[in-house]
XYZ file of C-alpha atoms in Angstrom:
557
model
C -2.215 -8.439 -2.990
C 0.464 -5.996 -0.369
C -1.169 -1.896 6.688
C 1.519 -3.335 1.915
C 4.127 -3.974 0.632
C 2.556 -2.084 -2.770
C 1.826 -1.487 -4.763
C 0.922 -4.490 -4.015
C 1.981 -3.257 -2.230
C 2.193 -4.037 0.342
C 0.127 -2.658 3.216
C 1.272 -4.401 6.408
C -0.772 -4.388 9.620
C 1.691 -4.411 12.507
C 1.173 -3.213 16.042
C 3.863 -1.507 18.061
C 2.416 -3.048 21.201
C 5.078 -5.507 22.348
C 4.029 -9.021 23.227
C 4.308 -10.321 26.798
C 7.905 -11.301 27.702
C 8.496 -15.011 27.863
C 11.700 -17.026 28.220
C 11.969 -19.736 25.575
C 14.639 -22.407 25.746
C 15.446 -24.843 22.965
C 14.679 -28.411 23.964
C 17.659 -29.795 22.063
C 20.957 -28.867 20.473
C 21.120 -29.459 16.706
C 23.564 -28.989 13.800
C 23.363 -25.606 12.169
C 26.385 -25.487 9.839
C 27.590 -28.853 8.636
C 28.395 -30.746 11.851
C 28.704 -27.494 13.776
C 25.947 -27.312 16.399
C 24.459 -24.379 18.253
C 26.320 -25.390 21.408
C 29.608 -25.682 19.494
C 29.313 -22.071 18.392
C 28.773 -20.714 21.884
C 31.055 -23.097 23.854
C 33.990 -23.821 21.585
C 34.079 -20.678 19.460
C 33.559 -18.444 22.481
C 30.622 -16.554 21.030
C 28.333 -14.661 23.414
C 25.322 -15.731 21.412
C 23.852 -16.573 18.021
C 21.556 -14.447 15.866
C 19.557 -16.323 13.232
C 17.573 -14.532 10.533
C 15.126 -16.049 8.060
C 15.601 -14.796 4.502
C 13.896 -15.384 1.167
C 14.927 -13.550 -1.991
C 11.404 -13.936 -3.442
C 9.950 -11.865 -0.586
C 10.038 -8.070 -1.213
C 9.732 -7.351 2.501
C 12.748 -9.525 3.239
C 14.730 -7.838 0.456
C 13.954 -4.389 1.837
C 15.654 -5.392 5.097
C 18.976 -6.196 3.388
C 20.746 -2.915 4.357
C 19.779 -3.410 8.005
C 20.890 -7.057 7.965
C 24.298 -6.036 6.619
C 24.562 -3.462 9.409
C 23.488 -6.113 11.942
C 26.296 -8.399 10.805
C 28.898 -5.691 11.378
C 27.481 -4.802 14.802
C 27.205 -8.467 15.904
C 30.759 -9.252 14.782
C 32.073 -6.344 16.836
C 30.180 -7.703 19.862
C 31.403 -11.314 19.382
C 27.958 -12.634 18.412
C 27.555 -15.092 15.526
C 25.041 -14.279 12.769
C 23.498 -16.744 10.309
C 20.996 -16.113 7.527
C 18.629 -19.045 7.007
C 17.313 -19.487 3.443
C 14.687 -22.148 2.576
C 16.313 -22.725 -0.827
C 19.563 -21.875 -2.579
C 19.415 -18.150 -3.581
C 19.676 -17.443 -7.306
C 21.448 -14.209 -6.481
C 24.991 -15.451 -5.841
C 25.897 -12.234 -4.030
C 23.730 -13.460 -1.145
C 25.863 -16.564 -0.707
C 28.599 -16.358 1.942
C 29.913 -18.333 4.892
C 27.120 -16.999 7.113
C 24.328 -18.420 4.917
C 22.509 -21.640 5.818
C 20.310 -23.486 3.320
C 17.560 -25.090 5.395
C 16.314 -27.487 2.717
C 14.483 -29.873 5.030
C 13.129 -27.086 7.237
C 14.670 -28.525 10.426
C 16.064 -25.211 11.648
C 12.864 -23.306 10.836
C 10.711 -25.858 12.655
C 13.051 -26.103 15.651
C 13.135 -22.329 16.069
C 9.423 -21.970 15.183
C 10.100 -19.513 12.386
C 6.920 -18.455 10.577
C 7.756 -15.540 8.236
C 10.655 -13.853 6.452
C 12.376 -11.816 7.768
C 12.256 -13.015 11.401
C 15.031 -12.790 13.980
C 15.899 -15.118 16.874
C 18.716 -14.235 19.294
C 20.120 -17.021 21.513
C 22.418 -16.674 24.507
C 25.034 -19.232 25.637
C 22.391 -21.295 27.436
C 20.465 -21.541 24.155
C 17.703 -19.405 25.642
C 15.809 -17.301 23.140
C 16.289 -13.835 24.594
C 14.672 -12.065 21.633
C 12.270 -13.149 18.895
C 10.567 -11.015 16.278
C 11.120 -8.149 13.843
C 14.496 -6.563 13.102
C 13.001 -3.096 13.463
C 9.812 -1.214 12.615
C 11.092 0.074 9.271
C 9.007 -2.355 7.249
C 6.262 -0.226 5.703
C 6.008 1.314 2.255
C 6.782 4.600 4.001
C 9.637 3.087 5.981
C 12.152 5.767 5.050
C 9.876 8.386 6.632
C 9.998 6.846 10.106
C 12.290 8.974 12.246
C 12.012 7.261 15.625
C 13.023 3.799 14.492
C 12.665 0.978 17.021
C 15.886 -0.992 16.496
C 14.746 -4.155 18.265
C 17.571 -6.528 17.298
C 20.292 -3.880 17.598
C 19.122 -3.138 21.139
C 18.968 -6.869 21.955
C 22.559 -7.348 20.734
C 23.750 -4.445 22.897
C 21.956 -5.794 25.982
C 23.452 -9.281 25.455
C 26.935 -7.842 25.002
C 26.639 -5.715 28.145
C 25.083 -8.521 30.193
C 21.875 -6.580 30.769
C 18.285 -7.801 30.748
C 16.350 -7.515 27.522
C 13.801 -4.705 27.722
C 11.773 -6.059 24.787
C 11.896 -9.836 24.392
C 9.321 -10.360 21.689
C 7.696 -8.423 18.847
C 5.472 -9.370 15.964
C 7.394 -10.478 12.880
C 6.207 -9.067 9.569
C 6.924 -10.549 6.170
C 6.030 -13.350 3.787
C 4.882 -16.712 5.050
C 7.802 -19.101 5.353
C 7.253 -21.804 2.762
C 8.611 -24.873 4.540
C 9.520 -27.901 2.389
C 7.639 -31.203 2.468
C 4.411 -29.444 3.173
C 1.339 -31.651 3.456
C -1.023 -30.348 0.792
C -4.760 -30.873 1.015
C -6.834 -32.447 -1.753
C -8.651 -29.808 -3.783
C -10.672 -29.641 -7.006
C -9.923 -25.933 -7.314
C -7.654 -24.994 -10.221
C -6.186 -21.771 -11.497
C -8.009 -21.800 -14.834
C -11.375 -22.995 -13.478
C -11.657 -20.935 -10.308
C -8.766 -18.738 -9.292
C -8.029 -16.767 -12.458
C -11.499 -15.219 -12.400
C -10.996 -13.968 -8.810
C -7.518 -12.605 -9.572
C -8.764 -10.757 -12.665
C -11.731 -9.173 -10.895
C -10.157 -8.339 -7.550
C -6.381 -8.092 -8.001
C -5.492 -6.912 -11.490
C -6.823 -3.434 -10.829
C -3.393 -2.842 -9.223
C -1.247 -5.841 -10.194
C -1.907 -5.882 -13.956
C 1.230 -4.034 -15.037
C 4.616 -5.630 -15.508
C 5.947 -2.528 -13.713
C 3.759 -3.157 -10.659
C 5.635 -3.682 -7.403
C 4.303 -7.252 -7.352
C 2.889 -8.198 -10.782
C 0.282 -10.987 -10.798
C -0.285 -11.133 -14.525
C -0.280 -14.907 -14.967
C 0.042 -18.266 -13.225
C 3.853 -18.072 -13.218
C 3.793 -14.711 -11.387
C 1.262 -15.974 -8.844
C 2.997 -19.306 -8.224
C 6.255 -17.490 -7.413
C 4.527 -15.336 -4.771
C 2.342 -17.941 -3.032
C 3.905 -17.524 0.451
C 3.339 -13.775 0.359
C -0.177 -14.124 -1.084
C -1.095 -16.553 1.662
C 0.269 -14.209 4.312
C -1.701 -11.161 3.117
C -4.860 -13.258 2.736
C -4.530 -14.765 6.212
C -4.002 -11.329 7.746
C -6.610 -9.596 5.546
C -4.055 -7.064 4.353
C -5.059 -7.356 0.721
C -6.936 -6.198 -1.270
C -6.765 -2.641 0.178
C -10.488 -1.870 0.134
C -11.387 0.351 3.082
C -14.971 1.496 2.408
C -17.467 0.005 4.868
C -20.008 -1.875 2.746
C -22.534 -1.909 5.612
C -23.697 1.623 4.855
C -23.660 1.696 1.037
C -22.899 -0.694 -1.812
C -20.221 0.192 -4.349
C -19.431 -0.348 -8.008
C -16.023 -1.753 -8.924
C -15.770 -3.287 -5.434
C -12.520 -5.268 -5.362
C -12.812 -6.466 -1.757
C -12.807 -10.251 -1.354
C -15.918 -12.058 -0.198
C -15.527 -14.695 2.511
C -15.976 -17.432 -0.108
C -13.407 -15.917 -2.499
C -10.820 -15.620 0.258
C -11.484 -19.222 1.320
C -11.130 -20.481 -2.268
C -7.771 -18.749 -2.667
C -6.455 -20.174 0.612
C -7.680 -23.709 -0.147
C -6.162 -23.526 -3.634
C -2.789 -22.503 -2.181
C -3.017 -25.269 0.442
C -3.712 -27.705 -2.388
C -0.357 -26.818 -4.029
C -1.999 -24.364 -6.479
C -3.137 -26.717 -9.291
C -3.040 -25.167 -12.772
C -5.920 -27.004 -14.486
C -6.894 -26.834 -18.145
C -6.996 -23.496 -19.902
C -10.520 -22.525 -20.952
C -10.370 -18.923 -22.099
C -7.840 -16.172 -22.627
C -6.881 -13.888 -19.779
C -8.059 -10.299 -19.940
C -4.393 -9.386 -20.293
C -4.048 -11.708 -23.304
C -6.951 -10.086 -25.121
C -5.541 -7.319 -27.245
C -7.836 -4.385 -26.664
C -7.403 -1.786 -29.362
C -8.143 1.397 -27.481
C -7.466 4.651 -29.203
C -6.797 7.732 -27.115
C -7.130 11.228 -28.503
C -4.414 12.749 -26.342
C -1.215 11.310 -24.963
C 0.571 13.671 -22.607
C 4.088 12.789 -21.547
C 5.475 14.380 -18.414
C 9.070 15.412 -19.186
C 11.572 12.838 -17.967
C 12.413 13.248 -14.317
C 16.103 12.504 -14.414
C 16.360 11.545 -10.774
C 13.969 10.679 -7.938
C 16.172 10.815 -4.852
C 15.710 8.530 -1.861
C 14.832 11.396 0.467
C 12.310 11.920 3.222
C 10.384 14.493 1.235
C 7.654 14.514 -1.372
C 8.430 16.304 -4.584
C 5.656 17.677 -6.754
C 6.031 18.277 -10.475
C 3.473 20.593 -12.053
C 2.707 20.452 -15.756
C 0.535 22.781 -17.826
C -0.704 21.512 -21.191
C -2.403 23.555 -23.895
C -4.493 21.076 -25.883
C -5.578 23.821 -28.333
C -9.281 23.025 -28.148
C -11.308 25.924 -29.632
C -14.625 24.087 -29.094
C -14.231 22.348 -25.730
C -14.570 18.583 -25.247
C -15.590 15.808 -22.857
C -13.182 13.347 -21.227
C -14.868 9.930 -21.136
C -11.862 7.755 -20.273
C -8.374 8.263 -18.886
C -5.347 6.189 -18.070
C -1.980 6.771 -16.433
C 1.138 4.773 -17.186
C 4.196 5.200 -15.015
C 7.640 3.677 -15.341
C 8.210 3.540 -11.557
C 4.837 2.923 -9.833
C 6.406 2.764 -6.372
C 7.704 6.314 -6.739
C 4.430 7.854 -7.938
C 1.849 8.518 -5.250
C -0.937 10.241 -7.176
C -1.741 12.616 -10.018
C -4.198 15.481 -9.825
C -5.644 16.695 -13.125
C -7.866 19.746 -13.469
C -9.080 22.320 -16.005
C -10.130 25.322 -13.938
C -8.504 28.074 -11.921
C -7.263 26.079 -8.920
C -3.709 26.460 -10.140
C -3.702 30.125 -9.173
C -1.420 30.975 -6.305
C -3.256 31.074 -3.006
C -6.498 29.630 -4.450
C -6.861 26.933 -1.769
C -6.133 29.388 1.022
C -8.970 31.633 -0.174
C -11.433 28.923 -1.119
C -11.072 25.672 0.802
C -14.422 24.293 -0.486
C -15.762 24.800 -3.967
C -17.852 23.180 -6.703
C -16.236 22.812 -10.115
C -18.194 22.046 -13.323
C -14.919 21.287 -15.094
C -12.667 18.261 -14.960
C -11.078 17.495 -11.605
C -9.478 14.107 -10.912
C -7.200 13.220 -8.029
C -6.197 9.606 -8.303
C -3.790 7.201 -6.661
C -1.535 5.533 -9.226
C 1.004 3.833 -7.008
C 0.324 0.493 -8.684
C -0.304 1.702 -12.223
C -3.935 0.908 -11.588
C -6.989 0.852 -13.823
C -9.287 3.893 -13.618
C -13.006 4.178 -14.115
C -15.440 6.769 -15.407
C -19.067 5.552 -15.202
C -20.800 4.763 -18.460
C -22.562 7.723 -20.158
C -20.589 10.159 -17.967
C -17.837 12.627 -18.737
C -15.761 15.506 -17.411
C -15.963 18.777 -19.335
C -12.906 20.687 -20.513
C -14.007 24.201 -21.580
C -12.896 25.696 -24.886
C -9.413 27.182 -24.886
C -8.850 25.781 -21.384
C -5.508 24.399 -20.376
C -5.104 21.182 -18.439
C -3.034 21.275 -15.279
C -1.338 18.175 -13.873
C 0.278 17.860 -10.484
C 2.430 14.727 -10.170
C 3.162 13.806 -6.545
C 6.364 11.850 -6.007
C 6.563 9.348 -3.171
C 9.809 8.855 -1.203
C 10.683 5.164 -1.242
C 14.173 4.998 0.209
C 15.374 4.014 -3.257
C 16.725 6.189 -6.028
C 15.007 6.025 -9.437
C 16.361 7.408 -12.681
C 14.650 8.426 -15.934
C 11.146 8.260 -14.514
C 8.347 8.765 -17.002
C 4.613 9.429 -16.752
C 2.192 9.044 -19.673
C -1.338 10.384 -19.348
C -3.872 9.234 -21.938
C -7.287 10.821 -22.496
C -10.205 9.590 -24.571
C -12.404 12.517 -25.550
C -15.628 13.325 -27.344
C -17.002 16.551 -28.789
C -20.556 15.298 -28.224
C -21.855 15.609 -24.694
C -22.643 12.370 -22.797
C -25.904 11.916 -20.874
C -24.397 13.009 -17.583
C -21.753 15.507 -16.582
C -19.439 14.787 -13.654
C -18.913 17.810 -11.453
C -16.694 17.953 -8.413
C -16.720 19.460 -4.960
C -13.359 19.816 -3.286
C -12.981 20.078 0.497
C -9.595 21.024 1.900
C -9.102 22.125 5.506
C -6.431 24.771 5.955
C -4.253 25.955 8.843
C -4.963 23.071 11.203
C -2.816 21.429 13.873
C -2.891 17.845 15.170
C -1.441 17.825 18.711
C 1.419 15.463 19.581
C 0.587 12.055 21.105
C -3.136 12.427 20.493
C -6.081 11.446 18.347
C -7.809 14.276 16.518
C -10.893 14.959 14.393
C -11.319 17.627 11.705
C -14.794 18.403 10.342
C -15.999 20.106 7.169
C -19.596 21.340 6.812
C -20.736 21.484 3.183
C -23.984 23.163 2.195
C -25.071 21.556 -1.066
C -25.645 24.446 -3.516
C -28.166 22.648 -5.771
C -29.889 19.291 -6.256
C -27.115 16.800 -6.991
C -26.542 13.056 -7.245
C -23.415 12.034 -5.333
C -21.675 9.208 -7.232
C -18.252 8.859 -5.610
C -16.087 9.694 -2.592
C -12.311 10.023 -2.392
C -10.807 10.889 1.027
C -7.176 11.947 1.318
C -4.870 12.194 4.333
C -1.236 11.358 5.052
C 0.630 9.152 7.527
C -1.447 9.892 10.637
C -4.751 9.409 8.774
C -6.962 6.884 10.564
C -10.483 6.843 9.073
C -13.129 9.021 7.411
C -16.896 9.578 7.718
C -19.475 11.490 5.660
C -22.913 11.914 7.196
C -26.045 14.017 7.031
C -27.148 16.362 9.799
C -29.659 13.753 11.004
C -26.732 11.364 11.645
C -27.332 9.076 8.624
C -23.951 7.794 7.421
C -23.383 8.063 3.668
C -19.770 6.925 3.678
C -17.492 5.388 6.277
C -14.210 3.563 5.963
C -12.949 0.915 8.334
C -9.330 1.951 7.973
C -7.128 4.301 5.976
C -3.661 4.081 4.507
C -2.488 6.990 2.398
C -0.452 4.812 0.024
C -3.636 3.296 -1.385
C -5.850 6.232 -2.309
C -9.120 4.911 -3.738
C -12.154 6.540 -5.331
C -15.295 4.725 -4.183
C -18.239 4.817 -6.630
C -21.692 4.191 -5.170
C -23.776 1.450 -6.747
C -26.762 3.824 -6.678
C -26.296 7.636 -6.693
C -26.949 9.353 -3.367
C -29.583 12.043 -3.970
C -28.762 15.312 -2.260
C -31.125 18.294 -2.041
C -30.205 21.958 -2.374
C -29.221 23.547 0.979
C -28.790 20.131 2.600
C -25.707 20.060 4.859
C -23.125 17.276 4.734
C -20.660 16.730 7.582
C -17.308 15.398 6.402
C -14.968 14.112 9.106
C -11.275 13.175 8.939
C -9.904 11.241 11.937
C -6.184 11.236 12.767
C -4.037 9.077 15.031
C -0.858 10.889 16.023
C 0.136 8.349 18.694
C 2.768 5.632 19.009
C 0.081 3.005 18.351
C -0.078 4.134 14.714
C 2.707 2.117 13.014
C 2.815 4.519 10.020
C 3.395 7.590 12.200
C 6.883 9.060 11.584
C 7.116 10.792 14.960
C 4.214 10.906 17.472
C 6.107 13.305 19.735
C 5.653 16.259 17.391
C 2.418 17.962 16.240
C 1.382 17.730 12.590
C 0.379 20.756 10.533
C -1.423 21.164 7.231
C 1.014 20.927 4.333
C 1.941 19.147 1.114
C 4.855 17.037 2.356
C 4.039 13.468 3.342
C 5.288 14.201 6.866
C 2.754 17.073 7.019
C -0.961 16.329 7.007
C -3.961 16.875 4.774
C -7.659 16.756 5.680
C -9.346 16.434 2.327
C -12.326 14.986 0.444
C -13.005 14.981 -3.291
C -16.670 14.273 -4.125
C -17.978 13.616 -7.629
C -21.584 14.246 -8.631
C -23.664 13.273 -11.638
C -25.779 15.935 -13.323
C -28.041 15.233 -16.273
C -27.154 17.315 -19.303
C -30.122 19.167 -20.792
């Protein structure tokens, strides 16, 4: 739900390949502010041009552009260029209202200028020629504050217009929420929220959007109705849900990807004005599940998460005082600021020792080891009749990875809940960890890093969790005979998933697995902070990681 926004987020798929230049000219002059027309602004007010920007306060992507829009206004004013923000409806936030705001209630301006999303920019010269159309800049991703070489499309267009030079880039792809134009012609549909749509949302979306703290909560009809333009946009562009495992090679449990029919139902329902229908049964969020957890661990309050270009890691050691040892059969993480939390790693062995990874980049652990993405306060799974073992007198170690968001958060809190059992389940989950050290990804290049893992004993592989950073492209796990066990079609580090196989993959002792991480350190990777510099192994988001965490099932005798 949002290569998005989020936690939803939002994973937005935008290419940095600029579209072919084309001169557009408006076929007519029309009023833009009261009786003031486009031509009036350029002829009679002496403006060099007009910049129009679509805005919508219900769109998170549009809201994230606010600082850049304010800067644009100052720059345009200094260059004698008029700027107008075009809202489809009257903003509830009165601070957004000023003399440069236009309420386009009937959608005439949007249709005339062929606006499609928010935020989108159109720059006109005195002849009412569109000399630039598209995105404000390329700082639109969830990792936007990490991008060093920002392409300031509109700023550059304003400078070229002011200096009387030709536009180098005349068109880019606009990214944002679908512009919800008024007087839309809705189709007839029998689909309703309660009869059809709620079931899809609960199965495929609430894994990330169930929390009221989620970047874009979709907990009920009211939440969904308010975000219809954005939902339609991410469905049309297949941005959401962020399921990257290729189902052609293996089938998976807990698969939250949308089938073709489910996607079509959602789109038709939206096009039919999202009918509510009659309520039949309670939502899974309305059912009060009384779940008791044996341990609740609270990470000490982080007083301040600064809006910096670095990742901070908080390490926590917890002595649970367990003289007998126990099994973890369920776990849950609750965070107060999901956007700021990238993932938590939890383990109960010796990996916390200084230099452990440098000495042992691949190892098999019989004890608990979980590395999980929590950016959307998501639901976590442990297969039925399975558990992680925490040895007697062992301490649990937690590593909380903080994600730079460009926004400051205060009084952040993380709660970790564990459900345990002294009696062993049928199957023990053991983990192999594969971490490549001391590698370099050359500048302006694509690169592959391989791990070769000799399986130490007969094991049943039940899940795969790859991990890379901003230049991560895709991942493959295969046998020596070339048979692919796991492959993903894409990768975005913000949405780190653990993929559980529908049927365990049987591996024999001494069998060799080849694990491959592919990286794209070129300008064609929109998440890449700076393609002109090489990337090295490290823990900061602007560094890189080449990592796999594999979980196996072993029957307990």
